[in-house]
Short mmCIF file of C-alpha atoms in Angstrom, two decimals:
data_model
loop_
_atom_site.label_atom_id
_atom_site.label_comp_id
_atom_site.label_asym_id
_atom_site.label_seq_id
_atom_site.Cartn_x
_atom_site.Cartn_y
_atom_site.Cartn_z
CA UNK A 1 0.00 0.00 0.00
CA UNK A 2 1.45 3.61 -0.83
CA UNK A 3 1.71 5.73 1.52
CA UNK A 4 -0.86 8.61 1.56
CA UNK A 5 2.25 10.91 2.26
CA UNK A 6 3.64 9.87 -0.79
CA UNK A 7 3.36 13.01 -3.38
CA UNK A 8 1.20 13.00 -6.71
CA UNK A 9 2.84 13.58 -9.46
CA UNK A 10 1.60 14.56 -13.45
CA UNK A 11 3.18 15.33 -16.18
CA UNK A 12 1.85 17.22 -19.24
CA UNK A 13 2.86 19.03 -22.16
CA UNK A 14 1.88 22.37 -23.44
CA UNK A 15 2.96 25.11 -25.89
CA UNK A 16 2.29 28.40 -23.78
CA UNK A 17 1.96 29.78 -20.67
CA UNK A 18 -0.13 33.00 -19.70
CA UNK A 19 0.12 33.99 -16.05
CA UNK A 20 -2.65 36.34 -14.23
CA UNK A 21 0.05 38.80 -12.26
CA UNK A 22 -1.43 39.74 -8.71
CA UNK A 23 -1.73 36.84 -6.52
CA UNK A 24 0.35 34.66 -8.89
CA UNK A 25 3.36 36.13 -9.45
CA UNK A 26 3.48 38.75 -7.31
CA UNK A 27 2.24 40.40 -4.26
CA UNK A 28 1.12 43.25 -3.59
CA UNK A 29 -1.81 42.00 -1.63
CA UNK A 30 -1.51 44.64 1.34
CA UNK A 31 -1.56 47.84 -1.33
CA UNK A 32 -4.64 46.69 -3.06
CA UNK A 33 -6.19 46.27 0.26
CA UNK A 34 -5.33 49.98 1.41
CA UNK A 35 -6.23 51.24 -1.88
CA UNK A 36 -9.70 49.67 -1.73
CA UNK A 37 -10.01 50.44 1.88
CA UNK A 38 -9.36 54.20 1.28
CA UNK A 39 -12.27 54.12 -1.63
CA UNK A 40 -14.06 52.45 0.33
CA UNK A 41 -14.22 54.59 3.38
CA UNK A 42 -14.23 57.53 0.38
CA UNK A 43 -17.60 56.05 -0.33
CA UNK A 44 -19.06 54.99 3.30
CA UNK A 45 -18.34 51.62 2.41
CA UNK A 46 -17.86 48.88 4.31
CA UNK A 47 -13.70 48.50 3.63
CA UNK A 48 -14.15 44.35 4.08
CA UNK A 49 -16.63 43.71 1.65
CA UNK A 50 -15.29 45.99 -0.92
CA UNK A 51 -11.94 44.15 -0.84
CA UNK A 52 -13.65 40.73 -0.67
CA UNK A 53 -15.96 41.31 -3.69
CA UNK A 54 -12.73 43.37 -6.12
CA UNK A 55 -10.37 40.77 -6.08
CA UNK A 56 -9.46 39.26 -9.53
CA UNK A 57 -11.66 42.36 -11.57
CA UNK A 58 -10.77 44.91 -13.21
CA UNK A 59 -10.49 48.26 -11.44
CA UNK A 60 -12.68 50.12 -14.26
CA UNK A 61 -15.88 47.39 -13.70
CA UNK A 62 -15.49 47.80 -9.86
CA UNK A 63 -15.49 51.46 -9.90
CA UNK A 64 -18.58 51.54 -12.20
CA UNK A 65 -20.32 49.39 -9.61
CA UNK A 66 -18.98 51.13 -6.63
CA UNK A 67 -20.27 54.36 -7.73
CA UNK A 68 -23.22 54.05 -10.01
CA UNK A 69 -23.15 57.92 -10.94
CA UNK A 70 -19.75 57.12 -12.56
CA UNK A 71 -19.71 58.02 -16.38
CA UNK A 72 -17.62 56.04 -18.84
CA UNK A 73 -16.10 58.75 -20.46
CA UNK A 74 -14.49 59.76 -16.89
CA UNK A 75 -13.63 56.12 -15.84
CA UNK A 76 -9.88 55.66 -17.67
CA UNK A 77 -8.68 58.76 -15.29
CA UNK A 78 -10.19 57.25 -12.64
CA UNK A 79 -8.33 53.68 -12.90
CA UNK A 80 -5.07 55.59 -13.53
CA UNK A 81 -5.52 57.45 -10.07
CA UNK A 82 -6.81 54.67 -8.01
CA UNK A 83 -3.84 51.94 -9.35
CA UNK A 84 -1.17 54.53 -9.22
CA UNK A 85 -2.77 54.77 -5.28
CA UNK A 86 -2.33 51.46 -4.97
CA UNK A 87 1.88 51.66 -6.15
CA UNK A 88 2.01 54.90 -3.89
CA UNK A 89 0.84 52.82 -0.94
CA UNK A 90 3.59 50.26 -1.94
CA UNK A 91 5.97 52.26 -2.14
CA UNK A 92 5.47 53.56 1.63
CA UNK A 93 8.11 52.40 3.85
CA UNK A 94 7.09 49.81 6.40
CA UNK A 95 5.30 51.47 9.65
CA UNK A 96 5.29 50.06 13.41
CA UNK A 97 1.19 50.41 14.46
CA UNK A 98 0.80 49.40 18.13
CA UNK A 99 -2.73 49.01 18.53
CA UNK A 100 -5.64 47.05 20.35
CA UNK A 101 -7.28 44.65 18.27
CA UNK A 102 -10.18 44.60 20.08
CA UNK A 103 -11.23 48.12 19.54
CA UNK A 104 -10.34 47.77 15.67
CA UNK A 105 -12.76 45.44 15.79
CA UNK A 106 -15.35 47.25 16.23
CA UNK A 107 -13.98 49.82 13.78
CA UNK A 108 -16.31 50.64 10.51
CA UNK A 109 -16.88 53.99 8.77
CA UNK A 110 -20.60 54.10 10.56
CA UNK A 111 -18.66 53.88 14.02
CA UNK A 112 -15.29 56.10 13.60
CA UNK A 113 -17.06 59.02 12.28
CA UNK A 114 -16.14 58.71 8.66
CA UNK A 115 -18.85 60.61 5.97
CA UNK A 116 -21.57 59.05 4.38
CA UNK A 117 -21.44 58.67 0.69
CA UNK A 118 -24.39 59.93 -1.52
CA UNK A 119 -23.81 56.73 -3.20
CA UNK A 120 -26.12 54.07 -2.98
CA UNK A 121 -25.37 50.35 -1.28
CA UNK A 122 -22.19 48.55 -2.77
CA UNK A 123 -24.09 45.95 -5.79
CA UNK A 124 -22.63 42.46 -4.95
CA UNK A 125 -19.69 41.88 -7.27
CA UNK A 126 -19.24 38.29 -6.74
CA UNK A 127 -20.57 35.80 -4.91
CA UNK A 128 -20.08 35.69 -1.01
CA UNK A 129 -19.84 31.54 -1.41
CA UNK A 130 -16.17 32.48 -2.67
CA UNK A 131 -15.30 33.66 0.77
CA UNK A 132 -13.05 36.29 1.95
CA UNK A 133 -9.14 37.11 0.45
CA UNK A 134 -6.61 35.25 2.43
CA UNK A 135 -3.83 37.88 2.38
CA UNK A 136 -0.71 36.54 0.90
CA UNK A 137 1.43 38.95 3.54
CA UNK A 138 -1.22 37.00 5.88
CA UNK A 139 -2.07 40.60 7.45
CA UNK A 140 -5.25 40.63 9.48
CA UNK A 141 -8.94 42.50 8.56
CA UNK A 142 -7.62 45.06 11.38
CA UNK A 143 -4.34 45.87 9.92
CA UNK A 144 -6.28 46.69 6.66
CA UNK A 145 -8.75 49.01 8.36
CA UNK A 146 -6.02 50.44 9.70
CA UNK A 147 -4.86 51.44 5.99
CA UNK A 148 -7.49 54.26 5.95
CA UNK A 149 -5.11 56.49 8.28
CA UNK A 150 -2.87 56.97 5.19
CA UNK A 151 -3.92 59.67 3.12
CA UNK A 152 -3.05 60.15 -1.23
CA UNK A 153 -0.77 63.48 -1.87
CA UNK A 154 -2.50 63.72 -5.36
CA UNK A 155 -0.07 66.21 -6.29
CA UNK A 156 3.22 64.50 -5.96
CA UNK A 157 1.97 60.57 -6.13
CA UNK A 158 3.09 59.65 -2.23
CA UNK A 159 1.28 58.66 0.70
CA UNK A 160 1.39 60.75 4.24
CA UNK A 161 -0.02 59.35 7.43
CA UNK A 162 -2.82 61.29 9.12
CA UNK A 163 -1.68 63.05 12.33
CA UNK A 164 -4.32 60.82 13.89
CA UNK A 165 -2.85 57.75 12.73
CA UNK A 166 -1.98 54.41 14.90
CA UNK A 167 1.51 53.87 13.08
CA UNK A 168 3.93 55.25 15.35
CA UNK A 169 7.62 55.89 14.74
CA UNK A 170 8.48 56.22 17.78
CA UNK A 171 8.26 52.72 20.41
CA UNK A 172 5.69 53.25 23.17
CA UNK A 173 5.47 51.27 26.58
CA UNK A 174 2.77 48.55 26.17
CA UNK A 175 1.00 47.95 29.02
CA UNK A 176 -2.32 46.25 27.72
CA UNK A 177 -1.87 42.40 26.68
CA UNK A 178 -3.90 42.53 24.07
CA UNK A 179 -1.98 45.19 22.47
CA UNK A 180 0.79 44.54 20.01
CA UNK A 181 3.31 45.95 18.00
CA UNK A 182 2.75 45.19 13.84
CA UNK A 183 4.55 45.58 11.38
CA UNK A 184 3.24 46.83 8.42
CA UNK A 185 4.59 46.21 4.96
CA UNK A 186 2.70 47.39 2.15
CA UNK A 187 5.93 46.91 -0.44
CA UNK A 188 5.02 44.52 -3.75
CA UNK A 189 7.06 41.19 -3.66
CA UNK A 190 7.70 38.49 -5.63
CA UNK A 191 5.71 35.15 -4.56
CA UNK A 192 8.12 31.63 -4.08
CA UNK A 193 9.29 29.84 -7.48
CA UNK A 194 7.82 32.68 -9.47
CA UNK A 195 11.92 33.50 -10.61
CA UNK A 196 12.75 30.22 -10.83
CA UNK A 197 9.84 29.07 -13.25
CA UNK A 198 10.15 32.66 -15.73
CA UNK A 199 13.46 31.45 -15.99
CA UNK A 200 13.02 28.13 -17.13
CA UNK A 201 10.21 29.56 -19.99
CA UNK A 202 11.86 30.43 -23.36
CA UNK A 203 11.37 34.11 -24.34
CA UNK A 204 7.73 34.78 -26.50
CA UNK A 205 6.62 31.16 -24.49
CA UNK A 206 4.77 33.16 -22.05
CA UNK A 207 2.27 36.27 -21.31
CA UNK A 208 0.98 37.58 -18.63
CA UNK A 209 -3.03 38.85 -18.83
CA UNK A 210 -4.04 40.39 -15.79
CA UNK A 211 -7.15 42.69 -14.44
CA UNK A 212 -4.96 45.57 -13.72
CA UNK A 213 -4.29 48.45 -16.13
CA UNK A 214 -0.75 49.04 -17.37
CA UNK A 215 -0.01 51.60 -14.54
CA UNK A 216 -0.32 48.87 -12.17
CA UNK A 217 0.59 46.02 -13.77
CA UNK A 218 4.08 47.20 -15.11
CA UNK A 219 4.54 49.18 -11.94
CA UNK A 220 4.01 46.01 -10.14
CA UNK A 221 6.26 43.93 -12.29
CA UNK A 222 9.44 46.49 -12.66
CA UNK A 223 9.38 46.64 -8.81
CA UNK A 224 9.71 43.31 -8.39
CA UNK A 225 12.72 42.50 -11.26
CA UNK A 226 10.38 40.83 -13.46
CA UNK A 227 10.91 41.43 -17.11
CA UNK A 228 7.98 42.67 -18.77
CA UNK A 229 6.71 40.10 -21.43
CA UNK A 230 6.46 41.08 -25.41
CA UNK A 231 2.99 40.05 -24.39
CA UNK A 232 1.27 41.65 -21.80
CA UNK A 233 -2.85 42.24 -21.83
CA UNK A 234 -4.07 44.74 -19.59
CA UNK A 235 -7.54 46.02 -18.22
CA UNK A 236 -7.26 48.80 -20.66
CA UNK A 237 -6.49 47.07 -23.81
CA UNK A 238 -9.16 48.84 -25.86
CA UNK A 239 -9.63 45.20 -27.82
CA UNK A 240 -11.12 43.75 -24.51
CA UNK A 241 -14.83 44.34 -24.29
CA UNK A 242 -14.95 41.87 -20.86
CA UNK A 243 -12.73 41.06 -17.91
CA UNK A 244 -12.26 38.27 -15.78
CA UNK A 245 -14.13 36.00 -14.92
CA UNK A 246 -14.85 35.81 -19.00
CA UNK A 247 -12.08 34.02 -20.83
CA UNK A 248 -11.58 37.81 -23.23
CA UNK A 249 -8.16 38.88 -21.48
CA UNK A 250 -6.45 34.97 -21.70
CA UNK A 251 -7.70 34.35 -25.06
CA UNK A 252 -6.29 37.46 -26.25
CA UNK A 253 -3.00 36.90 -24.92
CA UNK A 254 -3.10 33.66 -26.16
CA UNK A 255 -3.98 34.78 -29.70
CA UNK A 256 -1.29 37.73 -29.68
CA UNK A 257 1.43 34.93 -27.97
CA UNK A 258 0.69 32.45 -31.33
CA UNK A 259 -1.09 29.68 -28.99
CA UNK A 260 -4.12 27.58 -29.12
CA UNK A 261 -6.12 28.37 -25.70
CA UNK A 262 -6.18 24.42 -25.45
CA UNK A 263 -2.39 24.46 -25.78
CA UNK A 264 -1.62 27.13 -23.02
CA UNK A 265 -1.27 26.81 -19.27
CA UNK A 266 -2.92 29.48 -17.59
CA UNK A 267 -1.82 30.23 -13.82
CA UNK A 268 -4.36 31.60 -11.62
CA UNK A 269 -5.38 32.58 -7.83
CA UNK A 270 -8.54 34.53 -7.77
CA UNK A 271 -12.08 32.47 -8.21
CA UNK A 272 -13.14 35.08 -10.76
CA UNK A 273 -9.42 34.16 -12.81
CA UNK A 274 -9.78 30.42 -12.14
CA UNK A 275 -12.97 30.97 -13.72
CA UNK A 276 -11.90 32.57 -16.56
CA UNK A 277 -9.16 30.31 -17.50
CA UNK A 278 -11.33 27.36 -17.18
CA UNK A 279 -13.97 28.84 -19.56
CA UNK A 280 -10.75 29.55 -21.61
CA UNK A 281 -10.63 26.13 -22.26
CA UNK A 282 -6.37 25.73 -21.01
CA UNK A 283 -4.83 23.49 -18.85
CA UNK A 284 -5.46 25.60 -15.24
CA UNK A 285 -3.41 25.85 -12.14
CA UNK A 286 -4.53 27.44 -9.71
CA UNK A 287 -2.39 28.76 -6.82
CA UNK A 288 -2.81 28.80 -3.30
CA UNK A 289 -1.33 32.64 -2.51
CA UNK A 290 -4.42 34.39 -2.09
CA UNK A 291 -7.16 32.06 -1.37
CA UNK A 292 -7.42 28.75 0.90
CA UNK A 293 -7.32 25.71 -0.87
CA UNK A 294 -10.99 24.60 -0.08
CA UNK A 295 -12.41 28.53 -2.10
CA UNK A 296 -10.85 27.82 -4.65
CA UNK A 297 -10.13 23.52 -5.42
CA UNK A 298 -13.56 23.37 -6.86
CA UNK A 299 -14.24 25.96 -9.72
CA UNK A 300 -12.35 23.59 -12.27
CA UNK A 301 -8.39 24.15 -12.10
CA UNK A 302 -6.96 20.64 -13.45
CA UNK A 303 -4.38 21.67 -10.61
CA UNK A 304 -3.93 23.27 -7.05
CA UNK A 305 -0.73 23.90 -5.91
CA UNK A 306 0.28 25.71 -3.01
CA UNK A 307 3.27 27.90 -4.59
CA UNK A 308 4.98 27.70 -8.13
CA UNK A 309 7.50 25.93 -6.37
CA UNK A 310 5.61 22.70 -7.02
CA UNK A 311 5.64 22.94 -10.90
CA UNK A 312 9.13 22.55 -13.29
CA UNK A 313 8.85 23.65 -16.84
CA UNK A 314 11.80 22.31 -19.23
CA UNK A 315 12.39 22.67 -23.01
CA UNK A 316 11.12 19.85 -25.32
CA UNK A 317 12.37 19.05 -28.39
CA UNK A 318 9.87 19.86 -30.57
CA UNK A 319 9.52 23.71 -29.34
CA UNK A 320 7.19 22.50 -26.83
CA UNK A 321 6.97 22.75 -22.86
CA UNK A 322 6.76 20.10 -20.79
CA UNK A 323 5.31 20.53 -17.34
CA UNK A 324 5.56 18.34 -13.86
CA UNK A 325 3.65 18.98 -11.26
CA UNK A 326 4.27 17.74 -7.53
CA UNK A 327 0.93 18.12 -5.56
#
């Protein structure tokens, strides 16, 4: 009898890959969420479900939900503004917040005082069944209403904290248990085997399609010493007419990268890019960085792995890839 400890392994071949970007190969998890929980509180929103019902879309649909009186013609400046927010807040150096988490707990907009948006109710952007985000950075729901005490600078791109704000510089005597000193990081990283696996991919074998615009996405991928692929789709690629979770953004990178869609192997993290790369019709593995295992294993990835580390590309013969998987 085999051991159940014993790992699976498969083996496949393939003539493409097309990677989503946020969640798979990097992260930058903590600067979405500050982002989303500054519009959110903007808007008298409840920061949580904003950032739970965002993830994997692109920045132009959620805006157009979050605030219905949003015009089209005004939504491009918009998504510029909010993602270079989100690269501002990454770009922040790391602050020391001592804080109780029990009365951050209890923190909302309705209770700390924060406006009221004319806007009507946030519209459900995806389903609550797909559960909330498991940060990457693995920083708590309080650390990330804790984001809305760091204010944009419009005019020069860079984030101040509010005088009011629980990130001191300064250490501070602790004298309550339940209070502790956080650190918190909002810098974009690199996820594990992400370098390793680029490497081992010929160049024009691989694109990356990804919800974000080309502010964020090649912000996010210069910062972290990834190359920028020949083929890149973005949220604003004026030839997309849908996002994620429709298949548009992966079958037009695998049309520009010379692929079949049944040929390609399409990484994904979010339920909303699982979803789209399964209606893609690719070979789909989907990676545990952003989500637990059990939100994600059943919306039709052939694979779940828990880091990139788990799959080895190498060079066939023929031109081709071919893949092994440890899982």
């Amino acid at each position: 009898m085999v051991s159940s400890t014993f790992p699976n392994i498969a083996t496949f071949s393939a003539d493409g890959v097309l990677f989503d970007m946020d969640g798979t190969l990097t992260d930058s998890i903590a600067a979405v969420e500050a982002a989303w929980t500054a519009k959110a509180l903007e808007l008298g929103l409840e920061p949580e479900i904003v950032i739970a019902a965002t993830h994997g879309r692109r920045a132009s649909d959620n805006l157009m939900e979050l605030v219905p009186g949003m015009k089209k013609e005004h939504i491009d400046g918009e998504v510029d503004r909010f993602e270079r927010s989100i690269l501002a807040f990454a770009d922040t150096p790391p602050h020391s917040r001592k804080s109780s988490f029990a009365s951050l707990r209890t923190s909302s907009p309705s209770t700390s005082g924060s406006s009221q948006s004319s806007f009507g109710p946030l519209t459900p952007l995806t389903s609550v069944a797909d559960g909330p985000r498991r940060p990457s950075s693995y920083l708590s729901n309080n650390i990330a209403l804790a984001f809305s005490k760091f204010k944009m600078d419009d005019s020069n791109d860079k984030v101040v904290i509010a005088q009011d704000s629980p990130f001191e510089e300064e250490s501070e005597e602790i004298n309550d248990p339940e209070e502790v000193d956080e650190v918190v990081d909002m810098s974009v990283r690199i996820l594990p085997g992400v370098r390793e696996l680029i490497k081992s991919l010929p160049t024009g074998k691989y694109a990356v399609a990804t919800s974000g615009a080309k502010t964020y996405c090649h912000g996010c991928l210069t910062r972290t010493g990834i190359v920028i692929p020949d083929v890149c789709v973005t949220a604003d690629d004026v030839r997309l007419l849908r996002g994620k979770p429709f298949p548009d953004p992966f079958l037009l990178a695998a049309k520009d990268l010379g692929v079949d869609p049944k040929r390609a192997v399409i990484f994904e993290d979010s339920p909303s890019g699982i979803k789209a790369a399964v209606a893609a019709g690719s070979t789909v593995i989907a990676v545990c960085t952003s989500h637990k295992r059990e939100q994600i294993s059943h919306l039709g990835a052939h694979y779940v792995v828990d880091t990139m580390d788990q799959v080895k590309v190498e060079l066939a013969e023929n031109g081709g890839l071919n893949f092994t998987i440890v899982h």
